PDB file of C-alpha atoms in Angstrom:
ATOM      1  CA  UNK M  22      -1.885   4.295   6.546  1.00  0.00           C
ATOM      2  CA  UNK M  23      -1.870   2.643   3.241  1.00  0.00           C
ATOM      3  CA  UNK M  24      -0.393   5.904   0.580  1.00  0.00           C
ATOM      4  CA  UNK M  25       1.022   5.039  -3.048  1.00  0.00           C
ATOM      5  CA  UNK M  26       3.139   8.159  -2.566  1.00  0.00           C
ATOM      6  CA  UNK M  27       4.923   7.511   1.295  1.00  0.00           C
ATOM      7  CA  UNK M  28       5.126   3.790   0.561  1.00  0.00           C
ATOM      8  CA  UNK M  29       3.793   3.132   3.636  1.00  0.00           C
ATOM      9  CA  UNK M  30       1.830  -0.437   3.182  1.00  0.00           C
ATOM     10  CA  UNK M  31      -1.032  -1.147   5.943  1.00  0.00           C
ATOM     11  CA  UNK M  32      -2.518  -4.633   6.249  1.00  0.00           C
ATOM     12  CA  UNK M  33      -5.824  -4.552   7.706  1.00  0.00           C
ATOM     13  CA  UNK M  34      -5.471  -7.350  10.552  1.00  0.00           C
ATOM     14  CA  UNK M  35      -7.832  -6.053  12.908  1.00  0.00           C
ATOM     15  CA  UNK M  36     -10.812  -7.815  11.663  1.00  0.00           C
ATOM     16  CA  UNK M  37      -8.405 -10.960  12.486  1.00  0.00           C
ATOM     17  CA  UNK M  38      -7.912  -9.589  15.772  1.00  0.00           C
ATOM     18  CA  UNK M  39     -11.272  -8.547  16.590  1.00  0.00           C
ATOM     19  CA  UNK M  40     -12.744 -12.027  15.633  1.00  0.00           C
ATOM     20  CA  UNK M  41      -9.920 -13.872  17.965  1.00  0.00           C
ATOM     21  CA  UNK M  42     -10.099 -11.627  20.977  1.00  0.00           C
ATOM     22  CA  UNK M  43     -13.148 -10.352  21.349  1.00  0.00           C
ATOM     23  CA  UNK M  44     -13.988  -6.618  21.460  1.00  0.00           C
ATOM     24  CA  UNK M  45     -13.441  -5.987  24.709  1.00  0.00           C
ATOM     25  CA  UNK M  46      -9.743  -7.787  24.242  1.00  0.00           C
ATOM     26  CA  UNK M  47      -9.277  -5.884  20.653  1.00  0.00           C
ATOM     27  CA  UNK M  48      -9.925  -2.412  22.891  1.00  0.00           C
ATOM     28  CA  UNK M  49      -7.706  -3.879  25.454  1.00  0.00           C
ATOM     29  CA  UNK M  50      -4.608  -3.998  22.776  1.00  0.00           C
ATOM     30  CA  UNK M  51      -5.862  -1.048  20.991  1.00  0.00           C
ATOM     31  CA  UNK M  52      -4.860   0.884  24.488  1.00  0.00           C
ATOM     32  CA  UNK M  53      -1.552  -1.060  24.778  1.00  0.00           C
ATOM     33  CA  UNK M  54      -0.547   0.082  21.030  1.00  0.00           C
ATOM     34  CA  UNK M  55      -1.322   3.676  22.309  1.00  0.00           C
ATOM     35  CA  UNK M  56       0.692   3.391  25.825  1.00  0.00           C
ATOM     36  CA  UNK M  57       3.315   2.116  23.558  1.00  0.00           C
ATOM     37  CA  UNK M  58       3.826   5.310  21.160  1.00  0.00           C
ATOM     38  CA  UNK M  59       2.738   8.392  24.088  1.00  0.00           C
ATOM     39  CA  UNK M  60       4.653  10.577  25.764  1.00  0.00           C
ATOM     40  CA  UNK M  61       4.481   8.885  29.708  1.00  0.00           C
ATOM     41  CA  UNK M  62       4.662  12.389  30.792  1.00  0.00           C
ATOM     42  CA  UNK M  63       1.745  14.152  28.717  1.00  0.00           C
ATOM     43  CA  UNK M  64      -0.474  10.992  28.352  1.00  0.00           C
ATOM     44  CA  UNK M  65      -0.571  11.438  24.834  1.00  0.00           C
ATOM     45  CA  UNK M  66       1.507  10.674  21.416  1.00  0.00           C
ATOM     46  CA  UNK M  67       3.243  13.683  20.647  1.00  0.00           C
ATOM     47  CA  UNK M  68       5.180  14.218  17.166  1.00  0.00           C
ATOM     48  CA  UNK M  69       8.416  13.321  19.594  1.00  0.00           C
ATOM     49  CA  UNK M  70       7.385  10.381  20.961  1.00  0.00           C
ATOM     50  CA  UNK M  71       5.511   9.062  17.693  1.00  0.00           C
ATOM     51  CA  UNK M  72       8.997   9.786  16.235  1.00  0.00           C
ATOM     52  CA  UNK M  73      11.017   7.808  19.410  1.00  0.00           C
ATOM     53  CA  UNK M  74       8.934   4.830  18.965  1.00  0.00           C
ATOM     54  CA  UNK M  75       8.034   4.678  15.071  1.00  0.00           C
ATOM     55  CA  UNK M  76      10.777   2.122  14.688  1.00  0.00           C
ATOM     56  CA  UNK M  77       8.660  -0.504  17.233  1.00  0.00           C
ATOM     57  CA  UNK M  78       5.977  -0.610  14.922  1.00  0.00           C
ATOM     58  CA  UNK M  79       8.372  -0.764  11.506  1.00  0.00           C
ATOM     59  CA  UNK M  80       8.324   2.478  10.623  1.00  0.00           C
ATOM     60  CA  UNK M  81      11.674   3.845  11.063  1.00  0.00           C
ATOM     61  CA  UNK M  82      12.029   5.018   7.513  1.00  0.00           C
ATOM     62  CA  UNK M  83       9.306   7.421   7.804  1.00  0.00           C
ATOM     63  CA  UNK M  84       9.816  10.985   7.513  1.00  0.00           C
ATOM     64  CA  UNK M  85       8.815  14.035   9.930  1.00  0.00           C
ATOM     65  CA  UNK M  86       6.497  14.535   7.332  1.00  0.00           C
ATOM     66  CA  UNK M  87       4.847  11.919   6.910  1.00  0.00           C
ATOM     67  CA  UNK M  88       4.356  11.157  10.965  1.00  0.00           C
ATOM     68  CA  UNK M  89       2.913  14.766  10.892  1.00  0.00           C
ATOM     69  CA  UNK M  90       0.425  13.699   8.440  1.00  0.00           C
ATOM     70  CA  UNK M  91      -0.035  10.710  10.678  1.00  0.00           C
ATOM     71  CA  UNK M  92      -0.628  12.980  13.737  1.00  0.00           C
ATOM     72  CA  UNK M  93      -2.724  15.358  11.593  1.00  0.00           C
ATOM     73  CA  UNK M  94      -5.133  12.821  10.267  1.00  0.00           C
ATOM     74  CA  UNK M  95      -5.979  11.532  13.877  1.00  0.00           C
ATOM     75  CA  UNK M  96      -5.809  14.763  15.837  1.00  0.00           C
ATOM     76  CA  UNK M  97      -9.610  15.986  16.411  1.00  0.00           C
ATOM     77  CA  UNK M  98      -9.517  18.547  18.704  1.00  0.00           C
ATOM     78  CA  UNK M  99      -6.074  20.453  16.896  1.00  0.00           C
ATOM     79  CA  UNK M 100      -4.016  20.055  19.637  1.00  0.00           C
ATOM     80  CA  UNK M 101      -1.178  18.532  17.737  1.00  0.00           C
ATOM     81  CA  UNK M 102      -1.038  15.176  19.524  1.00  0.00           C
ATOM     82  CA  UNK M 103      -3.593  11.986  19.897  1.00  0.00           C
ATOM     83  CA  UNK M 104      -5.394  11.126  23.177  1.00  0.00           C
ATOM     84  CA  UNK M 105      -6.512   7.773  23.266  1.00  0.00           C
ATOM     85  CA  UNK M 106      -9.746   8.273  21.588  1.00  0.00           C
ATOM     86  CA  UNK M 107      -8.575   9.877  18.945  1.00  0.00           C
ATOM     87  CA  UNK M 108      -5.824   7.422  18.672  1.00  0.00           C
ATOM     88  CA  UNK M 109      -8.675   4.770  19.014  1.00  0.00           C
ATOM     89  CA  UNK M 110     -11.025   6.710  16.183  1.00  0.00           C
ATOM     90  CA  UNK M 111      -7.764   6.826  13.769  1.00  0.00           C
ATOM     91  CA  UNK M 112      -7.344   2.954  14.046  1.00  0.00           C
ATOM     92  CA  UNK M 113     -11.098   2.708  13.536  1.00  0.00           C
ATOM     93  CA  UNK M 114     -10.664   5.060  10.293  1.00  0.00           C
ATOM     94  CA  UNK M 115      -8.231   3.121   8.917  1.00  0.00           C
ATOM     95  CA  UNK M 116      -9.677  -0.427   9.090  1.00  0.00           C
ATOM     96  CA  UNK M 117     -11.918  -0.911   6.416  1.00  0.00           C
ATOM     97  CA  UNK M 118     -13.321  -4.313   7.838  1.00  0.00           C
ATOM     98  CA  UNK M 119     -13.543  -2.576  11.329  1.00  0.00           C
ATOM     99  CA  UNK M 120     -15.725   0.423   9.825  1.00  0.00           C
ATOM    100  CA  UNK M 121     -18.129  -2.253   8.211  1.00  0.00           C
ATOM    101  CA  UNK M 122     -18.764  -3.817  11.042  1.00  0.00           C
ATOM    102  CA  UNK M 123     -18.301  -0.838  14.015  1.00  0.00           C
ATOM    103  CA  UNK M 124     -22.067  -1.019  15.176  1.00  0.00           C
ATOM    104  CA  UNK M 125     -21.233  -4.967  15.686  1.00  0.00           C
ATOM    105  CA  UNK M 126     -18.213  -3.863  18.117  1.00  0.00           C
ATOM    106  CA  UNK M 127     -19.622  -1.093  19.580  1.00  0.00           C
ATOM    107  CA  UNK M 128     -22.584  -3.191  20.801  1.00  0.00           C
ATOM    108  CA  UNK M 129     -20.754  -6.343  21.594  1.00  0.00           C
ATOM    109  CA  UNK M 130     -18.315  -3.952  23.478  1.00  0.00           C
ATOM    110  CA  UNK M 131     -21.180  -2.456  25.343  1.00  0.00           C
ATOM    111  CA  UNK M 132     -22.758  -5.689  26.117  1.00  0.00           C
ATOM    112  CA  UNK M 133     -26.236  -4.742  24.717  1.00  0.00           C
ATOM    113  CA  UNK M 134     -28.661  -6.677  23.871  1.00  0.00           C
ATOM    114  CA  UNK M 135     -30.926  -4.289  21.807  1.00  0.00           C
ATOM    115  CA  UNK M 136     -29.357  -1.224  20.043  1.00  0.00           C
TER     116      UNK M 136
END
C-alpha cells in the first residue's frame, strides 16, 4: 500500500507477526482482517464495504479512488471485489519480508516436513 503519490504509508509488520504467532496464527488473523472489511452478506469486500470500514484500519482519508486501486490490485478473477484468497494473496504481495520467506510459511503452514 506504500504510494509517494496517495500518501498512503504501509509498515511491513507481518514478518513481526508471523515470527510471534506462528503461521497457522498469522493465517488465523489474516482471515479476521478480511471478516473485518467484507460485505457479511456477499462474503466478500466490496468497494462499499472496503469504503464502510476503511476508517478501522486508519484509512478514512482515502479516496474512492484510491480504494478502487486497492480493490483492483487484489482482485484476480475481475469480479470487482476480494474473496479471501485474493485478499490473502494481496497481503502476501505487499509484504516484502513475507514474499522472501513465503516457501518458509507455506511449508510450516502445511506442516511438511520435505517440500
Amino acid at each position: 500500500m506504500a504510494s509517494a503519490n496517495s500518501g498512503v504509508v504501509f509498515e511491513d509488520f507481518f514478518p513481526a507477526m508471523v515470527e510471534k504467532l506462528g503461521a497457522e496464527g498469522f493465517m488465523q488473523e489474516l482471515y479476521n482482517g478480511f471478516r473485518l472489511l467484507m460485505d457479511e452478506g456477499k462474503g466478500l469486500i466490496t468497494f462499499e464495504s472496503l469504503k464502510k470500514n476503511s476508517a478501522l484500519l486508519g484509512l478514512q482519508d482515502m479516496s474512492d479512488e484510491e480504494l478502487m486501486c486497492m480493490l483492483g490490485e487484489g482482485d484476480l478473477d475481475g469480479d470487482g471485489a476480494l474473496n479471501e484468497m485474493e485478499f490473502c494473496t494481496l497481503m502476501f504481495r505487499l509484504s516484502p519480508g513475507l514474499m522472501k520467506n513465503s516457501t518458509n510459511l507455506f511449508v510450516e503452514a502445511l506442516n511438511v516436513d520435505d517440500f
